[in-house]
Protein backbone atom coordinates (compact mmCIF):
# COMPACT_ATOMS: atom_id res chain seq x y z
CA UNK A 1 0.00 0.00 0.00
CA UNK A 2 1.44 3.09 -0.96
CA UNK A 3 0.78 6.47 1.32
CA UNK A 4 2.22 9.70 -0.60
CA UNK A 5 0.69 11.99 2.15
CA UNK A 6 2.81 14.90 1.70
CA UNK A 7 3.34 17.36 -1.20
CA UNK A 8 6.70 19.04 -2.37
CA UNK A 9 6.97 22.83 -1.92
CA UNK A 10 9.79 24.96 -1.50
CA UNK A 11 12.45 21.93 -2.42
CA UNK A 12 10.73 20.44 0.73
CA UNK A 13 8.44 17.34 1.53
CA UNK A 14 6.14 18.84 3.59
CA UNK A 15 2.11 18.39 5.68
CA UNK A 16 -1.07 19.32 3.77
CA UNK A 17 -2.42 22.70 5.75
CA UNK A 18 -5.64 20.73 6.21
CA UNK A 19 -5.51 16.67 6.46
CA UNK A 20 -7.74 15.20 3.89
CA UNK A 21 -7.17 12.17 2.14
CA UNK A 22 -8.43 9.96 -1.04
CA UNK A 23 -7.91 6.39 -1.71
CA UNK A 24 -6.66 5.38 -5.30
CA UNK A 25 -8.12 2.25 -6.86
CA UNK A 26 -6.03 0.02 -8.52
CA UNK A 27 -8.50 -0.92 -11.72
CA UNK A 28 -7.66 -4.00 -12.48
CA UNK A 29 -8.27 -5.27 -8.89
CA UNK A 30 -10.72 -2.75 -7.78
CA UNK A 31 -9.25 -2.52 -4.78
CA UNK A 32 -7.50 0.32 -2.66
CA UNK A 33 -3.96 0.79 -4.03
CA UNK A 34 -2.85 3.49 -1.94
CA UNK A 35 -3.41 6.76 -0.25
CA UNK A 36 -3.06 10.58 -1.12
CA UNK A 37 -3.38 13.50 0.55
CA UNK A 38 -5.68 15.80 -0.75
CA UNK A 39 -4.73 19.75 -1.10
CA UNK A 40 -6.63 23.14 -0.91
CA UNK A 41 -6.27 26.62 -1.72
CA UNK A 42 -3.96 27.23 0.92
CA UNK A 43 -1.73 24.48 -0.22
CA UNK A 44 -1.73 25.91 -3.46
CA UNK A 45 -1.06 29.80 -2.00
CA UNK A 46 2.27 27.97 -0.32
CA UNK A 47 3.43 26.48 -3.73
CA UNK A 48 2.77 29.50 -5.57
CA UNK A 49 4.65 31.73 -3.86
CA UNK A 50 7.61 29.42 -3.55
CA UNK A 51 7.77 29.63 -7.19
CA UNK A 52 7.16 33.27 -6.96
CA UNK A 53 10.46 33.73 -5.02
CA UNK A 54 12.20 31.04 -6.72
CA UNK A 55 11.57 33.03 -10.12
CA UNK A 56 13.28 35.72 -9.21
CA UNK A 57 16.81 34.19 -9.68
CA UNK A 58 15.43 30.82 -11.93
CA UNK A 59 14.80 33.10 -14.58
CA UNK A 60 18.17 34.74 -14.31
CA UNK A 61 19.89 31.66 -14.98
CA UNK A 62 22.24 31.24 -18.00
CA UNK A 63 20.92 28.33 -20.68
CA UNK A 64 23.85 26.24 -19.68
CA UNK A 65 22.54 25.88 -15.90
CA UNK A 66 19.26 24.72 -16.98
CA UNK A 67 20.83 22.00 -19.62
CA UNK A 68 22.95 20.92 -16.62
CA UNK A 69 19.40 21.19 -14.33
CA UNK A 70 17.68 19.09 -17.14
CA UNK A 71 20.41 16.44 -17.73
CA UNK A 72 21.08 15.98 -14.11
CA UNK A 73 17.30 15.34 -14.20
CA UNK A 74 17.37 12.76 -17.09
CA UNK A 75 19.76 10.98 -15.40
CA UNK A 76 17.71 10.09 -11.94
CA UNK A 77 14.78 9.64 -13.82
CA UNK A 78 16.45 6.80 -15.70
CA UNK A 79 17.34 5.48 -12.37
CA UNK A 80 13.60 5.19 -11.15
CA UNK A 81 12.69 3.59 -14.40
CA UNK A 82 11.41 0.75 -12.79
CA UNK A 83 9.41 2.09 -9.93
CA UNK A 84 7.64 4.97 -12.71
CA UNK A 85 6.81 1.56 -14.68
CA UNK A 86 5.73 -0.30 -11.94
CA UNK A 87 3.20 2.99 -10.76
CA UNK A 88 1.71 3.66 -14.33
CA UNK A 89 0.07 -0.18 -14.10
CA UNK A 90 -0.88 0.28 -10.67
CA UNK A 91 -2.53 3.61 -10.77
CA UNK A 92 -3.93 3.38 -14.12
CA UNK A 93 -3.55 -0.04 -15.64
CA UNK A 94 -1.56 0.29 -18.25
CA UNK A 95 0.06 -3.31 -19.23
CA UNK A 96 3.61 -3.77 -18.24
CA UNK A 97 4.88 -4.01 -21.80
CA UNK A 98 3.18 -0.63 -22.69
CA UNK A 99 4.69 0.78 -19.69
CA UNK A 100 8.00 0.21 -20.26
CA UNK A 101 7.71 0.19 -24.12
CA UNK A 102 5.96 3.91 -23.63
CA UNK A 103 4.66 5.30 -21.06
CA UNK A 104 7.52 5.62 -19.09
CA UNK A 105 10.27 6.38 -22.14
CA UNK A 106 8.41 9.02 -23.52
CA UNK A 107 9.24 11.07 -20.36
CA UNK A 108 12.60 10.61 -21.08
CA UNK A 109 12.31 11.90 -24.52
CA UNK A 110 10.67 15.24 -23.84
CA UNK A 111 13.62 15.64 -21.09
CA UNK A 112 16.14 14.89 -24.22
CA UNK A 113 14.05 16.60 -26.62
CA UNK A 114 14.33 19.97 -24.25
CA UNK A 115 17.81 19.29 -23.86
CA UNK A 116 18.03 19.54 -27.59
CA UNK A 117 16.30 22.36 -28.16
CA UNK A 118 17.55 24.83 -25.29
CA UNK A 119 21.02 24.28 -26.63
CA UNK A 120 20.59 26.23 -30.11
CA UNK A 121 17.27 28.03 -29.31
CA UNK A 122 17.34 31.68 -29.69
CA UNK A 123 16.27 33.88 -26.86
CA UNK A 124 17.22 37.46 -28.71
CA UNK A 125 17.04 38.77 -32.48
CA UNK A 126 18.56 41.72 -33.56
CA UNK A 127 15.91 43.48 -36.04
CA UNK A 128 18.25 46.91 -36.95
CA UNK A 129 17.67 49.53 -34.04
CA UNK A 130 15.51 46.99 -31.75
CA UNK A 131 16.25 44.02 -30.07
CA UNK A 132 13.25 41.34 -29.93
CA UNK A 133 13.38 39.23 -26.56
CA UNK A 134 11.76 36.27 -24.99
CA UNK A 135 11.79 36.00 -21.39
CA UNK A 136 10.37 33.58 -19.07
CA UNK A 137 6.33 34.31 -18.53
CA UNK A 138 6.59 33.81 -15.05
CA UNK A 139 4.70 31.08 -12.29
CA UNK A 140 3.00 28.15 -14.14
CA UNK A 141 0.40 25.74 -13.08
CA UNK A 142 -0.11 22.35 -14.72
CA UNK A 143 -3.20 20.05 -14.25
CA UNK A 144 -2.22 16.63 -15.85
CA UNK A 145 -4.35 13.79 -16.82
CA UNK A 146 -4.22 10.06 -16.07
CA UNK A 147 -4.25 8.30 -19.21
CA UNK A 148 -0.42 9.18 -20.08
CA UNK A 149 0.58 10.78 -16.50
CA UNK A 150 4.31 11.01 -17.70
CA UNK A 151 3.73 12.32 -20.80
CA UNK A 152 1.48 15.31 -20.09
CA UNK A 153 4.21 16.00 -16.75
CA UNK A 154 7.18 15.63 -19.12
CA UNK A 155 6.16 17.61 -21.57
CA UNK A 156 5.29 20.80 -19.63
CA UNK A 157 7.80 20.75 -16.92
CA UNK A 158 10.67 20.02 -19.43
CA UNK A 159 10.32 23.38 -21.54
CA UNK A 160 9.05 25.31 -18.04
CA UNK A 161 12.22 24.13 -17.00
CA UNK A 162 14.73 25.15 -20.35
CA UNK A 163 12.72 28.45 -20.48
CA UNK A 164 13.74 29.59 -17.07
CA UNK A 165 10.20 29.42 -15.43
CA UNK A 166 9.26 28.01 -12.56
CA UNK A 167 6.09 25.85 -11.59
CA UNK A 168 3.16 23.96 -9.61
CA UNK A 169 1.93 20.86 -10.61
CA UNK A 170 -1.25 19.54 -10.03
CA UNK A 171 -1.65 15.58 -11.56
CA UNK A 172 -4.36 13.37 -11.73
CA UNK A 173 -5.90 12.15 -8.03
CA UNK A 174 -6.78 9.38 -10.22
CA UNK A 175 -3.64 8.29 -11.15
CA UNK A 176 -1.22 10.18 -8.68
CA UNK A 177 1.41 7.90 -7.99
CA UNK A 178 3.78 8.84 -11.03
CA UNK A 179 3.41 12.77 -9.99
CA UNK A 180 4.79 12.07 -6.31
CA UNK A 181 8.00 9.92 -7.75
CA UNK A 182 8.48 12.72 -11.01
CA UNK A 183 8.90 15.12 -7.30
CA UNK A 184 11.37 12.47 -5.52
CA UNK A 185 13.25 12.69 -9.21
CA UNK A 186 13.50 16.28 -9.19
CA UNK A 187 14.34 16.48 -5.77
CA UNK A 188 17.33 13.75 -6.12
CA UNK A 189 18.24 15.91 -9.35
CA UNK A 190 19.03 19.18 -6.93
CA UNK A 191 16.25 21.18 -8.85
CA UNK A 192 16.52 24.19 -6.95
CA UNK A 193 14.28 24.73 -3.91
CA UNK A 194 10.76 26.35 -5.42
CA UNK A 195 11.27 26.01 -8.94
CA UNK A 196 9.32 23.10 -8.56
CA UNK A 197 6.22 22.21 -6.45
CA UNK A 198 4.13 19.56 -6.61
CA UNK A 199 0.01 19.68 -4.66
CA UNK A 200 -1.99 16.49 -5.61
CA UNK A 201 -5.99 17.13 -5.37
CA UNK A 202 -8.95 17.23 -7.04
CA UNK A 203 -10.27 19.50 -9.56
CA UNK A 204 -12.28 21.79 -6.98
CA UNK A 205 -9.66 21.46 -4.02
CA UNK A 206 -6.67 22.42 -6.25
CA UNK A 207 -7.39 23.03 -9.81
CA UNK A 208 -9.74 26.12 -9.68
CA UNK A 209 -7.39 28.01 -6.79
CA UNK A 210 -4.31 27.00 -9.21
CA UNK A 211 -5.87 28.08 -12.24
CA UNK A 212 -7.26 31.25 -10.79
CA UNK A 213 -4.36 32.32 -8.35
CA UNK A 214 -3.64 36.02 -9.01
CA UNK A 215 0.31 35.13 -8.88
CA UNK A 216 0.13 32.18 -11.72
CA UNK A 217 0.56 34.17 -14.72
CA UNK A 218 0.58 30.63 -17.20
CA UNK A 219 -1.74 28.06 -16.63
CA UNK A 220 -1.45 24.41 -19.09
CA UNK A 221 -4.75 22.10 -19.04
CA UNK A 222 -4.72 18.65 -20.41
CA UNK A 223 -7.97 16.61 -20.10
CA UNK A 224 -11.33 16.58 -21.34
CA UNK A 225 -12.75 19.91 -22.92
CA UNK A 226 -15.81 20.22 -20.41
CA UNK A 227 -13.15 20.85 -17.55
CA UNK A 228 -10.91 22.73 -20.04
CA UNK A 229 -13.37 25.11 -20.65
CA UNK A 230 -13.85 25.78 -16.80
CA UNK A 231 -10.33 26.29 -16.46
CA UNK A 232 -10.33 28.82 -19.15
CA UNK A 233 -13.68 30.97 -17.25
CA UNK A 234 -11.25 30.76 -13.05
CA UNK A 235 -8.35 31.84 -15.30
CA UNK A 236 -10.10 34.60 -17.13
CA UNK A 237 -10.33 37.72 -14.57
CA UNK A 238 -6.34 37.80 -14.08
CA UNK A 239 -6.40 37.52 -17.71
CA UNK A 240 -3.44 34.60 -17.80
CA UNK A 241 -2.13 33.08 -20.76
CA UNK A 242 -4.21 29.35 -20.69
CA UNK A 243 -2.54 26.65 -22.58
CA UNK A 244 -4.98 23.44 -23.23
CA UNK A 245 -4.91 20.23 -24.94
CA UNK A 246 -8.24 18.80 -24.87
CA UNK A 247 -10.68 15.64 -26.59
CA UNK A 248 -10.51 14.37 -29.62
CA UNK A 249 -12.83 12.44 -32.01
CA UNK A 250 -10.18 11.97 -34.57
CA UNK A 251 -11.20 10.49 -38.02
CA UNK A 252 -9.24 8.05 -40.12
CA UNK A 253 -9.49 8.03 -43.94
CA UNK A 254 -8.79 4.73 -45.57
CA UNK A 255 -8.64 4.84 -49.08
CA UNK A 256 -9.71 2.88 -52.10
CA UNK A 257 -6.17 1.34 -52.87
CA UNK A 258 -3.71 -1.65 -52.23
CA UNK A 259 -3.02 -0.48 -49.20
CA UNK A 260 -6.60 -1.20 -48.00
CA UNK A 261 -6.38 -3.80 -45.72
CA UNK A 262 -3.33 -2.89 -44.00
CA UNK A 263 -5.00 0.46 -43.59
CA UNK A 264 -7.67 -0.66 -41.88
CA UNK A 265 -6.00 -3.06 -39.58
CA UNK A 266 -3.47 -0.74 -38.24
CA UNK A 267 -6.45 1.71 -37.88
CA UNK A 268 -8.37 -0.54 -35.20
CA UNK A 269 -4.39 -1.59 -33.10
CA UNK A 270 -3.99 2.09 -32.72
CA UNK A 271 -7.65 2.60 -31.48
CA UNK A 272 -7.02 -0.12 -29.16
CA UNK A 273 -3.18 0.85 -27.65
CA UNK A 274 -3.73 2.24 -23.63
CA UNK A 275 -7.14 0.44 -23.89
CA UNK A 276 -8.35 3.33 -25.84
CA UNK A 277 -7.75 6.20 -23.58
CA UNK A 278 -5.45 8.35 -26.11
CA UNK A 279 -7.06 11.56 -26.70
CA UNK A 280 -5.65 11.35 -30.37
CA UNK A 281 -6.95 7.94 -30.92
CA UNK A 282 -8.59 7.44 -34.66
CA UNK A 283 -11.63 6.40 -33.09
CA UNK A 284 -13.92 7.45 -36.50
CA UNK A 285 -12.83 4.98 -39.64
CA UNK A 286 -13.72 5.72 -42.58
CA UNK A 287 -13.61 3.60 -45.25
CA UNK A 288 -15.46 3.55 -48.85
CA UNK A 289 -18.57 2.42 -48.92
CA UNK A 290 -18.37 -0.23 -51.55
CA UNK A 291 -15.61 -1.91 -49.53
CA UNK A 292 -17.82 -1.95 -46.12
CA UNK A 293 -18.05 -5.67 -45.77
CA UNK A 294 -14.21 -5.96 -46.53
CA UNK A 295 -13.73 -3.45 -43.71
CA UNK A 296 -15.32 -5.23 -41.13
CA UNK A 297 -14.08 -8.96 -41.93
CA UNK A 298 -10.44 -7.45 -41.47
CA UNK A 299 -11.63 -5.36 -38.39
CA UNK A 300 -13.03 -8.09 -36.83
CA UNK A 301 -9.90 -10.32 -37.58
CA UNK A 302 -7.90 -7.96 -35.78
CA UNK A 303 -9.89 -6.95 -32.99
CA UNK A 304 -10.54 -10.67 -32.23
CA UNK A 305 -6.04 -10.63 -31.89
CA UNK A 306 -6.35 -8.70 -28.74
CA UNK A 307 -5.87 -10.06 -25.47
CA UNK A 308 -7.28 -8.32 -22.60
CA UNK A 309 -6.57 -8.81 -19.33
CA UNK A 310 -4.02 -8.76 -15.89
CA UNK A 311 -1.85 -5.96 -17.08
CA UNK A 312 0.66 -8.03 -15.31
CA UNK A 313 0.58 -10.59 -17.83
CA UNK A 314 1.29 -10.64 -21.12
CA UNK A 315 -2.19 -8.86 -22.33
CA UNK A 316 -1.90 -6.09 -25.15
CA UNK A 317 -5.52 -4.35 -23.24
CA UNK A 318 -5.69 -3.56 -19.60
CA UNK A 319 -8.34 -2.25 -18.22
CA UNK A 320 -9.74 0.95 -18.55
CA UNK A 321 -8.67 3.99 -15.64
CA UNK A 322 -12.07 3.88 -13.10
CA UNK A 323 -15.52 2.18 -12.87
CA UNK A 324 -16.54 6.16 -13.20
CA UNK A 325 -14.81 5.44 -17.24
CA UNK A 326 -16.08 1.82 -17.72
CA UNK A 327 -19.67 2.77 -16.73
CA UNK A 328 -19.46 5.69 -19.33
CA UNK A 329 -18.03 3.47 -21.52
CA UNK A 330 -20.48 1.10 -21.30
CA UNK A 331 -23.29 3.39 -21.65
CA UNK A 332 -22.06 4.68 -24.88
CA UNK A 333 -21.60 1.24 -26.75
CA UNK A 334 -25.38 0.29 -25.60
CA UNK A 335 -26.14 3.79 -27.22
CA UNK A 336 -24.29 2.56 -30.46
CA UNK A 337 -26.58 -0.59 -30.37
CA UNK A 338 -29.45 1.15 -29.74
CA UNK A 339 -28.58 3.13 -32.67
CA UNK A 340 -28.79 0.75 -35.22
CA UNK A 341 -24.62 0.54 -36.17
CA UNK A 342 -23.98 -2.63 -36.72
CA UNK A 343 -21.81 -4.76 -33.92
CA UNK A 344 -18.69 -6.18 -35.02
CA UNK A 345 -16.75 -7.24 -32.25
CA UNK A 346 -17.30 -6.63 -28.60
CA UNK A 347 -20.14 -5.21 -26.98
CA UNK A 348 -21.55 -4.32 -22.85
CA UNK A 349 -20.48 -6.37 -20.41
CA UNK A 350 -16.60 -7.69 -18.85
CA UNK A 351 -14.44 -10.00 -21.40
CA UNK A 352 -15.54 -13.62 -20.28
CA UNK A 353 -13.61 -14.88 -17.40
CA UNK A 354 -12.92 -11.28 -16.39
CA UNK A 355 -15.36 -10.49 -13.76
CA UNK A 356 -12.96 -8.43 -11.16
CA UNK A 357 -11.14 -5.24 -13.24
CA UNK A 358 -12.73 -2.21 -15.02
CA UNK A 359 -11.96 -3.74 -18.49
CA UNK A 360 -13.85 -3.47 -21.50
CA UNK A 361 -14.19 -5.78 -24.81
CA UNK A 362 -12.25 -3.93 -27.79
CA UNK A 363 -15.49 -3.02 -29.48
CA UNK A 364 -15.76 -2.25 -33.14
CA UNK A 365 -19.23 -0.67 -35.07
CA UNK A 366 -19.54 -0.60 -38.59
CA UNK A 367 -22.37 1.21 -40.54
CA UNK A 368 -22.02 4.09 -38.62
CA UNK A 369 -23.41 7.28 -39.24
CA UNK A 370 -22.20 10.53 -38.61
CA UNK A 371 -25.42 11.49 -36.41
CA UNK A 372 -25.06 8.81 -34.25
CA UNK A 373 -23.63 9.32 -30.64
CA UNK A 374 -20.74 7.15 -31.14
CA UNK A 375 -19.60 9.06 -33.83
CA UNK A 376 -19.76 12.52 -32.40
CA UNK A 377 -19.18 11.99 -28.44
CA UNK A 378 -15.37 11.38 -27.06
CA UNK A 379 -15.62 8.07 -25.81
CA UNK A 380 -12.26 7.14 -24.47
CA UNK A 381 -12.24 3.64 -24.38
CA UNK A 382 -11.34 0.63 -26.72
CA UNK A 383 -14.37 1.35 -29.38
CA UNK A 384 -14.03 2.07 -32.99
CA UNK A 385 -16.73 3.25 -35.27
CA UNK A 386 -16.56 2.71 -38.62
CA UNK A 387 -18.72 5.10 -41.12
CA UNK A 388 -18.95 4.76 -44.96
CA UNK A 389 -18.07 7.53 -47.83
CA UNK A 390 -19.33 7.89 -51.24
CA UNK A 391 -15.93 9.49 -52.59
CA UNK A 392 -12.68 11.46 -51.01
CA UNK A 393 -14.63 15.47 -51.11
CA UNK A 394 -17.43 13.44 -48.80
CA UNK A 395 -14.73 11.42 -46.94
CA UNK A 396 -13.25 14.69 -46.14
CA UNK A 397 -16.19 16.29 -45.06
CA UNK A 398 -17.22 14.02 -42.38
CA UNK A 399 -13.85 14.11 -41.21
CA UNK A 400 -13.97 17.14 -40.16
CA UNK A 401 -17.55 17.60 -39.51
CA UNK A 402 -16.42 17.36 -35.73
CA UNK A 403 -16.18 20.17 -32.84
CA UNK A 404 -12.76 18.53 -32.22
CA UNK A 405 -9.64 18.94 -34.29
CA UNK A 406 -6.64 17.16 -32.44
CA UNK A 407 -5.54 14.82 -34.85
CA UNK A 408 -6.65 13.14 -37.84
CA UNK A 409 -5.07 10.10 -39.96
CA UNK A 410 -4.59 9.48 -43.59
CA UNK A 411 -3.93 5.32 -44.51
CA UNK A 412 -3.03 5.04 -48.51
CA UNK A 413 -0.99 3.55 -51.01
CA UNK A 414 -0.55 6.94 -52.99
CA UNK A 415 1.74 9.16 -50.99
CA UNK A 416 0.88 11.97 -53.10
CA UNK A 417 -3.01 11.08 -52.80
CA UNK A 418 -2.54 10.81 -48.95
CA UNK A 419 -0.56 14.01 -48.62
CA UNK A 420 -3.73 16.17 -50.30
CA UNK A 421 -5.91 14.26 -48.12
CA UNK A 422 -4.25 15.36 -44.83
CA UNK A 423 -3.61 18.98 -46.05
CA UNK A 424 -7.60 19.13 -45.99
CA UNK A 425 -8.28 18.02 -42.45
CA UNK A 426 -8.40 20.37 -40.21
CA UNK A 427 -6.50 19.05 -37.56
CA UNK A 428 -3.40 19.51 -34.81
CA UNK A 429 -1.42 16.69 -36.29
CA UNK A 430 -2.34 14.20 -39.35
CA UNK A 431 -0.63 10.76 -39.64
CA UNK A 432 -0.08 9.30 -42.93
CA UNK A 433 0.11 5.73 -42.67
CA UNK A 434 1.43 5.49 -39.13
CA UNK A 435 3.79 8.30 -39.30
CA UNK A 436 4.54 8.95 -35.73
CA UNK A 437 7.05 9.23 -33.18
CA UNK A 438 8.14 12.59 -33.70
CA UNK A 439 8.72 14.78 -30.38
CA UNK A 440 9.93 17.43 -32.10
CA UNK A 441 6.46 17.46 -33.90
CA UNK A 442 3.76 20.27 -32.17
CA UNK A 443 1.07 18.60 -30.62
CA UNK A 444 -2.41 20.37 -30.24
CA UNK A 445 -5.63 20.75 -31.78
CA UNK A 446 -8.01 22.94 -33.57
CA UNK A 447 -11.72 23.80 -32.42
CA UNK A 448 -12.51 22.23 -28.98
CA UNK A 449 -9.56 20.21 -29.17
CA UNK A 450 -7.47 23.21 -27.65
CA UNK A 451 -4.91 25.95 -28.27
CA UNK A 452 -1.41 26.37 -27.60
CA UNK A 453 1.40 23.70 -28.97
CA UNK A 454 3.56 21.18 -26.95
CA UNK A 455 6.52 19.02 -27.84
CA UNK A 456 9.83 20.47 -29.23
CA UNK A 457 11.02 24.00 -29.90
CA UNK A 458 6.81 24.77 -30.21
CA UNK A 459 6.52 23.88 -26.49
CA UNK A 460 8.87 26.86 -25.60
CA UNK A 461 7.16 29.24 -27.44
CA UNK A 462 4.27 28.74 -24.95
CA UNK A 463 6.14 29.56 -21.90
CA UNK A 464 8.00 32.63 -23.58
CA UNK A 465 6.94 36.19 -23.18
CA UNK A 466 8.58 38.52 -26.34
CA UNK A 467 9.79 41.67 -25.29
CA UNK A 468 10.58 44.58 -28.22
CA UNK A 469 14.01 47.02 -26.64
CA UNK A 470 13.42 49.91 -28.84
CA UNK A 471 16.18 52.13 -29.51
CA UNK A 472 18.59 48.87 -28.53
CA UNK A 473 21.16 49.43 -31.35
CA UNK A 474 20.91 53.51 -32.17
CA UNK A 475 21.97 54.76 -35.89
CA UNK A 476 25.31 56.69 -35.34
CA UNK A 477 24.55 60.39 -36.04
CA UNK A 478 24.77 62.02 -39.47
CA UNK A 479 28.27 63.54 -39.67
């Protein structure tokens, strides 16, 4: 049983202001994996101005201290490698495999990936007389999601960190576990005392005094757009910049070529990877119509490959995060039924033989239409829908006939066919046939989906301020 009880302010480990704590489940036991202690407003006050006062001479720093800050960081994060793989299945039942394969390494790559960037980015540009600047903004709070806890961390804390800004983090009370050991790692790094502070709580308890707190001039929201948009309204009246990465309903256009098939069948593994929960998963297929049937035989070929299961194990599926997230889940694949798409693989219900664990059959409609609630509501879980086009102007349309516009993908044998297909989606990031991988690639959406970029030399931008020194570099006077 694990008991994080304390929270990391001021470079110390120290009591909530108020005791109050929350047990976190372990899904795929449903039982009580741990304790956390959760935080309040006052909490927050304490963290914020630590990294008020820690600002003050963070900021100052040259870019060679913060690549030493960041490597030195790197380094005893690779060290804990084990325990941060270990805590992602626990909290949020990722399987081990996918752990260790990603959820834990892709930390490590936005911590390389900064390193990268700081080390040629430029902070100045002479423009004739004036001299263009970015500076640190200032204090910034993060509120991180469970479904890739060291991911959404990583990726804000690493640029915060280049920039010269300092921080508060707020994760996931769902899935908290990852959040206290990222503090023990930046603690054992020597981070210096404030830069970074860590308060675990809920939404109302944390959240809305972090994202509203006068002194937080930046605030970065990743999770579902319904709680991004309430963010936005507490950050509003000290007019802070709000960064936010939100849902997704992300369609995938399969076209009428070779490549069919294969399309279609990486189309429902990706769907599936982290049980579903990827806010950029392509949960929409679409496919043409005349090649329906063919869609589902191979979609039901390969959703009927994937094991689901003890995360433990050897199972590609865990289960999904809370029963809060199966019930949903379950609600919205009756709604499919009840809809009239037609049921491919899956369904309601627990896997047979799987009656303890929040985990859900990897589901797959076909004859879906674009009014139906499957194929408009976020549904983050293992569930595909796939919907039929006419031709690649109506394929198009439906694509983007969504209030989201994180990510979209593009699966064809024509490169050159695929490549005007993706540069008519209005989307954050398109994939063409399982391009990926990139962290140097912005990551954000249109619409609902967000604004702001993260990931690579984009990612800085967002915690950068530009300052124009008029008059910096004077004309010499007429002789």
């Amino acid at each position: 049983m694990r008991e994080y009880l304390q929270f990391y302010i001021d470079g110390q480990w120290v009591d909530p202001v108020e005791p109050k704590t929350l047990d976190v489940i372990n899904p795929a036991t449903e039982k009580v994996a741990g304790k956390i202690s959760l935080g309040s407003a006052a909490d927050v006050d304490k963290a914020v101005k630590a990294a008020r006062k820690a600002f003050a001479t963070w900021s100052q720093t040259t870019r060679e201290e913060r690549m030493d800050v960041l490597n030195r960081i790197l380094a005893e994060y690779q060290k804990r490698f084990g325990d941060l793989a270990v805590a992602v299945t626990e909290e949020m039942g990722a399987p081990a495999s996918l752990a260790q394969r990603a959820q834990v390494p892709i930390g490590m790559g936005h911590l390389g990936t900064a390193v990268a960037v700081l080390k040629d980015y430029k902070f100045t540009e002479d423009r004739g007389p004036t001299m263009i600047v970015k500076e640190p903004i200032g204090v910034c709070g993060f509120i991180t999601p469970w479904n890739w806890p060291l991911n959404q961390i990583v990726c804000k804390v690493a640029p915060a960190i280049a920039t010269g800004c300092t921080m508060v983090l707020k994760p996931s009370e769902v899935a908290p576990f990852t959040g206290h050991i990222f503090a023990e790692i930046m603690h054992a790094a020597g981070v210096p005392a404030g830069v970074f502070n860590l308060v675990q709580g809920d939404g109302v308890g944390v959240g809305v005094p972090l994202s509203s707190h006068p002194d937080v001039d930046l605030i970065s929201f990743t999770g579902s757009t319904r709680a991004g948009i309430e963010v936005a309204k507490n950050a509003a009246p000290t007019v802070k910049r709000v960064a936010q990465e939100l849902g997704g309903k992300s369609p995938n256009i399969v076209l009428d070529d070779d490549a069919f098939a294969k399309g279609v069948g990486r189309g429902v593994a990706t769907v599936m990877t982290n049980s579903g929960q990827s806010c950029n998963a392509p949960t929409r297929m679409l496919v043409p119509q005349k090649r329906m049937d063919e869609a589902i035989a191979v979609a039901k070929e390969a959703a009927a490959q994937i094991t689901v299961g003890d995360p433990n194990g050897n199972s590609q599926l865990g289960p999904v995060v809370s029963e809060v997230q199966f019930n949903k889940i379950q609600k919205l694949i009756q709604a499919g039924i009840d809809e009239g798409a037609t049921l491919v693989a899956g369904g309601v219900g627990r896997p047979d033989g799987l009656d303890v664990g929040y985990y859900v059959k990897p589901t797959v409609f076909a004859n879906v239409t674009p009014d139906m609630t499957i194929a408009k509501e976020e549904i983050f879980g293992p569930v595909l829908s796939i919907l039929g086009y006419e031709n690649l102007d109506q394929a198009v349309q439906i694509g983007n006939d969504t209030e989201y516009g994180l990510a979209a993908y593009v699966q064809a044998a024509d490169l050159a066919k695929a490549r005007e297909v993706a540069s008519k989606l209005r989307a954050g990031q398109v994939s063409i046939n399982g391009g990926g991988g990139d962290l140097m690639a912005p990551f954000g959406g249109y619409k609902m989906s967000g604004n702001g970029r993260e990931w690579g030399d984009f990612a800085f931008n967002e915690f950068l301020e530009v300052k124009a020194v008029l008059g910096y570099a004077p004309k010499e006077a007429a002789e």
